[in-house]
XYZ file of C-alpha atoms in Angstrom:
90
model
C 256.042 -125.937 -55.748
C 253.203 -124.411 -53.515
C 249.714 -125.917 -54.272
C 247.103 -123.262 -55.993
C 244.078 -122.415 -53.925
C 240.788 -122.967 -55.273
C 239.474 -120.205 -53.260
C 238.177 -117.233 -55.126
C 240.766 -114.358 -55.148
C 238.121 -111.853 -54.072
C 237.009 -112.954 -50.823
C 233.045 -111.952 -50.318
C 231.602 -110.807 -46.910
C 230.279 -113.549 -44.953
C 226.467 -113.853 -45.310
C 224.225 -112.028 -43.159
C 223.413 -114.040 -40.131
C 220.963 -111.431 -38.756
C 217.312 -112.507 -39.153
C 215.098 -110.684 -41.437
C 212.557 -108.467 -39.813
C 209.040 -107.680 -40.747
C 206.456 -105.515 -39.541
C 203.554 -106.295 -37.149
C 200.965 -104.110 -35.278
C 201.300 -105.162 -31.554
C 198.725 -103.699 -29.117
C 198.339 -100.909 -31.291
C 202.121 -100.172 -31.924
C 204.046 -101.032 -35.045
C 206.894 -103.299 -33.898
C 209.532 -104.896 -35.923
C 209.901 -108.772 -35.087
C 211.945 -111.523 -36.871
C 210.252 -113.058 -40.085
C 208.680 -116.704 -39.689
C 207.783 -116.816 -35.957
C 204.961 -118.715 -34.634
C 202.615 -117.264 -31.950
C 204.490 -119.123 -29.624
C 207.633 -118.068 -30.513
C 206.876 -114.458 -30.550
C 205.598 -114.797 -27.016
C 209.193 -116.474 -25.947
C 211.033 -113.606 -28.116
C 209.038 -111.051 -26.304
C 209.692 -112.690 -23.117
C 205.626 -112.900 -22.063
C 204.694 -115.700 -19.906
C 202.589 -117.844 -22.291
C 200.442 -119.386 -19.367
C 199.461 -115.742 -18.450
C 198.279 -114.090 -21.646
C 195.539 -114.130 -24.257
C 196.386 -113.487 -28.009
C 194.071 -112.029 -30.544
C 195.310 -112.059 -34.106
C 193.402 -110.032 -36.579
C 190.573 -109.392 -34.843
C 190.208 -113.120 -33.924
C 190.897 -115.126 -30.550
C 193.694 -117.395 -31.305
C 193.436 -120.678 -29.267
C 196.306 -121.683 -27.521
C 196.398 -124.989 -29.037
C 197.261 -123.215 -32.479
C 200.243 -120.883 -31.230
C 202.913 -123.219 -31.955
C 201.824 -123.762 -35.639
C 200.368 -119.999 -36.500
C 203.092 -118.368 -38.119
C 202.943 -114.379 -37.952
C 202.380 -112.705 -41.160
C 203.771 -109.097 -42.302
C 200.905 -106.686 -41.366
C 199.486 -108.866 -38.606
C 197.344 -107.086 -35.889
C 198.172 -108.744 -32.577
C 196.738 -107.857 -29.160
C 198.355 -109.617 -26.298
C 196.423 -109.472 -23.236
C 198.182 -110.224 -20.039
C 195.967 -111.811 -17.092
C 196.781 -110.329 -13.491
C 195.795 -111.897 -10.241
C 194.692 -110.583 -7.184
C 191.598 -109.831 -5.289
C 190.049 -108.706 -2.230
C 191.900 -109.593 1.053
C 190.463 -111.932 3.797
């Protein structure tokens, strides 16, 4: 006699493994980004070099020392400025 399965008869779809998205304003443009990102994780997600940018969040400069713990919220307004090297030739 075969053993009876304890699995439900109607198999449910697997859970959605895609991250939930939220809207923020990034450099004046509406963007969808994953929820619960920190500023540091956002820069990584955007593939931006963290050592060459400055970040303003909701009209306040975000200190680099706080990026790893500052969680981005829906509707945040972020400005990311890239530092560009160069200068006059010798």
